[in-house]
Amino acid sequence: EADIYQTPRYLVIGTGKKITLECSQTMGHDKMYWYQQDPGMELHLIHYSYGVNSTEKGDLSSESTVSRIRTEHFPLTLESARPSHTSQYLCASSARQRTEAFFGQGTRLTVV
Amino acid sequence: GESVGLHLPTLSVQEGDNSIINCAYSNSASDYFIWYKQESGKGPQFIIDIRSNMDKRQGQRVTVLLNKTVKHLSLQIAATQPGDSAVYFCAEAQGGSEKLVFGKGTKLTVNP
């Protein structure tokens, strides 16, 4: 069982609000990722990090930002939420020499 | 652009039958492939992986086959059980990259 945690699990928020989705892992993994997934659809990489102070944008453009100040923590922030941000956000991590990623349970975000 | 995709969006089988889920990829430089299982309301769960120097790998009740000639990947589940009902995704790591690219999922329904 992978030890990667996301909070909150569900979030309903009004347009224009700032939100931060939390992701923490206790496996000491160097690499962490954020994926966006619409219902019944594939996962799209929006951000990734290879270690502390390393962040890169993924394949899908996103208005969100991330930070990696500690190895175990990789929060995602939306400065001003919009209905188009409604989706599921999945955090994942993998070890330095490995490619397989372990996923959290996801945060289902609804912007009204 | 190059992508990973699945042939069938849905698959329905009887309990006890064998299931085969297919995946086509287009990037010949991809050298690592993973199958994930995603149950409703949960994050993807690692099932099995395979590197491009292999054409077959077996796990517990699951087998992954890789045909590099036609860029095809399949997941075989033996004696399918109701607990196998989920959406299955294949993902590839494109040569030299540590990022996983996901294909569209196949929803497997196991009928009792």
XYZ file of C-alpha atoms in Angstrom:
224
model
C 0.000 0.000 0.000
C 1.490 3.309 -1.086
C 1.737 6.051 1.529
C 0.646 9.104 -0.359
C -2.105 11.320 0.935
C -4.205 14.032 -0.604
C -6.464 16.522 1.140
C -9.199 17.440 0.835
C -10.888 14.488 -0.896
C -13.741 16.689 -2.078
C -13.920 20.470 -2.409
C -16.707 22.720 -3.630
C -15.674 26.337 -3.916
C -16.884 29.569 -5.459
C -15.418 31.235 -8.515
C -12.494 33.532 -7.786
C -11.384 31.820 -4.586
C -7.795 30.798 -3.981
C -7.311 27.138 -3.158
C -4.437 24.833 -2.295
C -4.610 21.087 -2.768
C -2.312 19.212 -0.434
C -0.215 16.153 -1.264
C 2.185 14.383 1.053
C 4.124 11.145 0.776
C 6.042 9.270 3.437
C 8.097 7.054 1.135
C 10.978 9.454 0.661
C 10.367 9.567 -3.084
C 12.299 12.201 -4.998
C 9.835 12.505 -7.866
C 6.287 13.804 -7.508
C 3.560 14.537 -10.031
C 0.171 16.174 -10.411
C -2.291 14.774 -12.926
C -5.685 16.137 -13.933
C -8.431 13.686 -14.810
C -11.941 14.401 -16.030
C -14.577 11.689 -15.335
C -14.014 8.601 -17.447
C -11.041 10.127 -19.189
C -7.290 9.625 -19.225
C -4.857 11.304 -16.878
C -2.989 14.392 -18.060
C 0.262 15.476 -16.447
C 0.119 19.119 -15.342
C 3.156 19.446 -13.030
C 6.103 17.387 -11.866
C 9.114 17.663 -9.626
C 12.364 15.726 -9.505
C 13.268 16.934 -6.034
C 13.340 19.866 -3.638
C 13.207 23.236 -5.406
C 12.576 21.503 -8.750
C 9.248 22.044 -10.522
C 8.317 21.657 -14.178
C 5.156 22.107 -16.194
C 3.602 18.995 -17.618
C 2.097 18.172 -20.978
C -1.274 19.794 -20.279
C -1.297 23.520 -19.760
C -2.663 24.481 -16.367
C -3.251 27.754 -14.566
C -2.227 26.118 -11.320
C 1.183 26.439 -9.675
C 3.177 24.080 -7.469
C 6.017 24.246 -5.005
C 8.462 21.698 -3.596
C 10.080 23.044 -0.467
C 10.198 19.677 1.290
C 10.707 16.240 -0.212
C 7.480 14.889 1.203
C 5.196 17.781 0.293
C 3.992 18.931 -3.152
C 1.039 21.337 -2.882
C -0.880 22.647 -5.879
C -2.394 26.135 -5.831
C -5.052 27.853 -7.913
C -4.952 31.610 -7.345
C -8.436 32.227 -8.732
C -10.644 29.198 -9.259
C -12.963 29.038 -12.272
C -15.638 26.526 -13.300
C -13.271 25.258 -16.016
C -10.996 24.027 -13.194
C -13.630 21.543 -12.106
C -11.941 18.143 -12.330
C -10.196 15.460 -10.319
C -6.599 16.153 -9.347
C -4.337 13.191 -8.662
C -0.963 13.370 -6.961
C 1.665 10.682 -7.444
C 5.245 9.932 -6.501
C 8.023 7.616 -7.604
C 11.470 6.673 -6.390
C 14.589 8.134 -7.934
C 15.602 5.171 -10.085
C 12.091 3.957 -10.771
C 9.384 5.037 -13.179
C 6.260 3.450 -11.737
C 4.230 6.029 -9.874
C 2.099 5.521 -6.784
C -1.056 7.579 -6.619
C -3.050 9.243 -3.913
C -6.839 8.991 -3.713
C -7.326 12.254 -5.541
C -9.113 15.525 -4.839
C -12.380 16.076 -6.640
C -12.708 19.833 -7.171
C -15.934 21.553 -8.135
C -15.924 25.281 -8.816
C -19.350 26.887 -8.837
C 0.952 14.196 -31.332
C 2.025 10.745 -30.255
C -0.158 9.140 -27.685
C -1.142 5.944 -26.006
C -4.642 4.712 -26.676
C -6.945 1.787 -26.068
C -9.005 -0.039 -28.647
C -12.185 -0.540 -26.656
C -13.766 1.821 -24.146
C -15.796 -0.914 -22.402
C -15.498 -4.643 -21.828
C -18.062 -6.885 -20.159
C -17.196 -10.442 -19.102
C -18.682 -13.212 -17.021
C -17.171 -14.058 -13.672
C -14.569 -16.775 -14.115
C -13.807 -15.923 -17.738
C -10.470 -14.561 -18.877
C -10.296 -10.869 -19.825
C -8.052 -9.248 -22.385
C -7.623 -5.487 -22.433
C -5.718 -3.942 -25.321
C -3.597 -0.862 -25.739
C -1.927 0.678 -28.789
C 0.984 3.064 -28.559
C 2.580 5.122 -31.284
C 5.959 6.190 -29.887
C 8.526 3.599 -30.926
C 10.991 5.175 -28.477
C 8.877 4.161 -25.495
C 10.739 1.594 -23.443
C 8.611 1.103 -20.361
C 4.916 0.333 -19.951
C 2.589 0.043 -16.985
C -0.944 -1.127 -16.440
C -3.002 0.625 -13.783
C -6.374 -0.241 -12.294
C -8.632 2.568 -11.143
C -11.688 1.806 -9.058
C -14.470 4.328 -8.702
C -13.488 7.208 -6.440
C -9.892 6.062 -6.064
C -6.530 6.831 -7.543
C -4.895 4.471 -10.067
C -3.304 1.377 -8.584
C -0.193 -0.248 -10.106
C -0.865 -3.711 -11.519
C 2.122 -4.780 -13.584
C 4.869 -3.298 -15.725
C 7.079 -4.416 -18.577
C 10.217 -3.107 -20.235
C 10.745 -3.102 -23.974
C 13.425 -5.794 -23.767
C 10.697 -8.269 -22.784
C 7.613 -9.484 -24.618
C 5.787 -11.113 -21.731
C 5.571 -10.745 -17.984
C 3.365 -12.571 -15.534
C 2.000 -11.599 -12.167
C -0.673 -13.009 -9.947
C -3.599 -13.764 -12.318
C -2.340 -11.095 -14.722
C -0.094 -11.253 -17.756
C 1.155 -8.372 -19.865
C 2.162 -8.964 -23.471
C 4.181 -6.517 -25.506
C 4.393 -6.628 -29.283
C 6.866 -3.993 -30.360
C 6.452 -4.785 -34.041
C 2.868 -3.512 -34.064
C 3.220 -1.292 -30.993
C 0.616 -3.198 -29.055
C 0.262 -3.954 -25.370
C -2.298 -6.201 -23.722
C -3.342 -7.110 -20.202
C -4.761 -10.552 -19.604
C -6.661 -11.255 -16.405
C -7.293 -14.902 -15.619
C -10.465 -16.082 -13.895
C -11.911 -12.587 -13.723
C -13.646 -11.735 -10.461
C -16.203 -9.048 -9.566
C -13.433 -7.230 -7.705
C -11.640 -6.775 -11.019
C -14.371 -4.409 -12.191
C -12.653 -1.064 -12.738
C -11.171 1.171 -15.407
C -7.820 -0.049 -16.691
C -5.218 2.330 -18.102
C -1.987 1.616 -19.885
C 0.795 4.146 -19.594
C 4.142 4.522 -21.279
C 7.380 6.193 -20.378
C 8.703 7.718 -23.557
C 12.353 7.031 -24.182
C 14.603 8.993 -21.854
C 11.699 10.576 -20.040
C 10.625 9.674 -16.531
C 7.104 10.946 -17.128
C 4.228 8.563 -17.689
C 1.817 9.215 -20.577
C -1.582 7.641 -20.069
C -3.956 6.283 -22.659
C -7.726 6.328 -22.538
C -9.098 3.760 -20.145
C -11.113 0.603 -20.691
C -13.964 0.021 -18.283
C -14.137 -3.639 -17.316
C -17.425 -4.927 -15.929
C -17.557 -8.416 -14.468
C -21.009 -9.977 -14.405
C -21.732 -12.529 -11.659
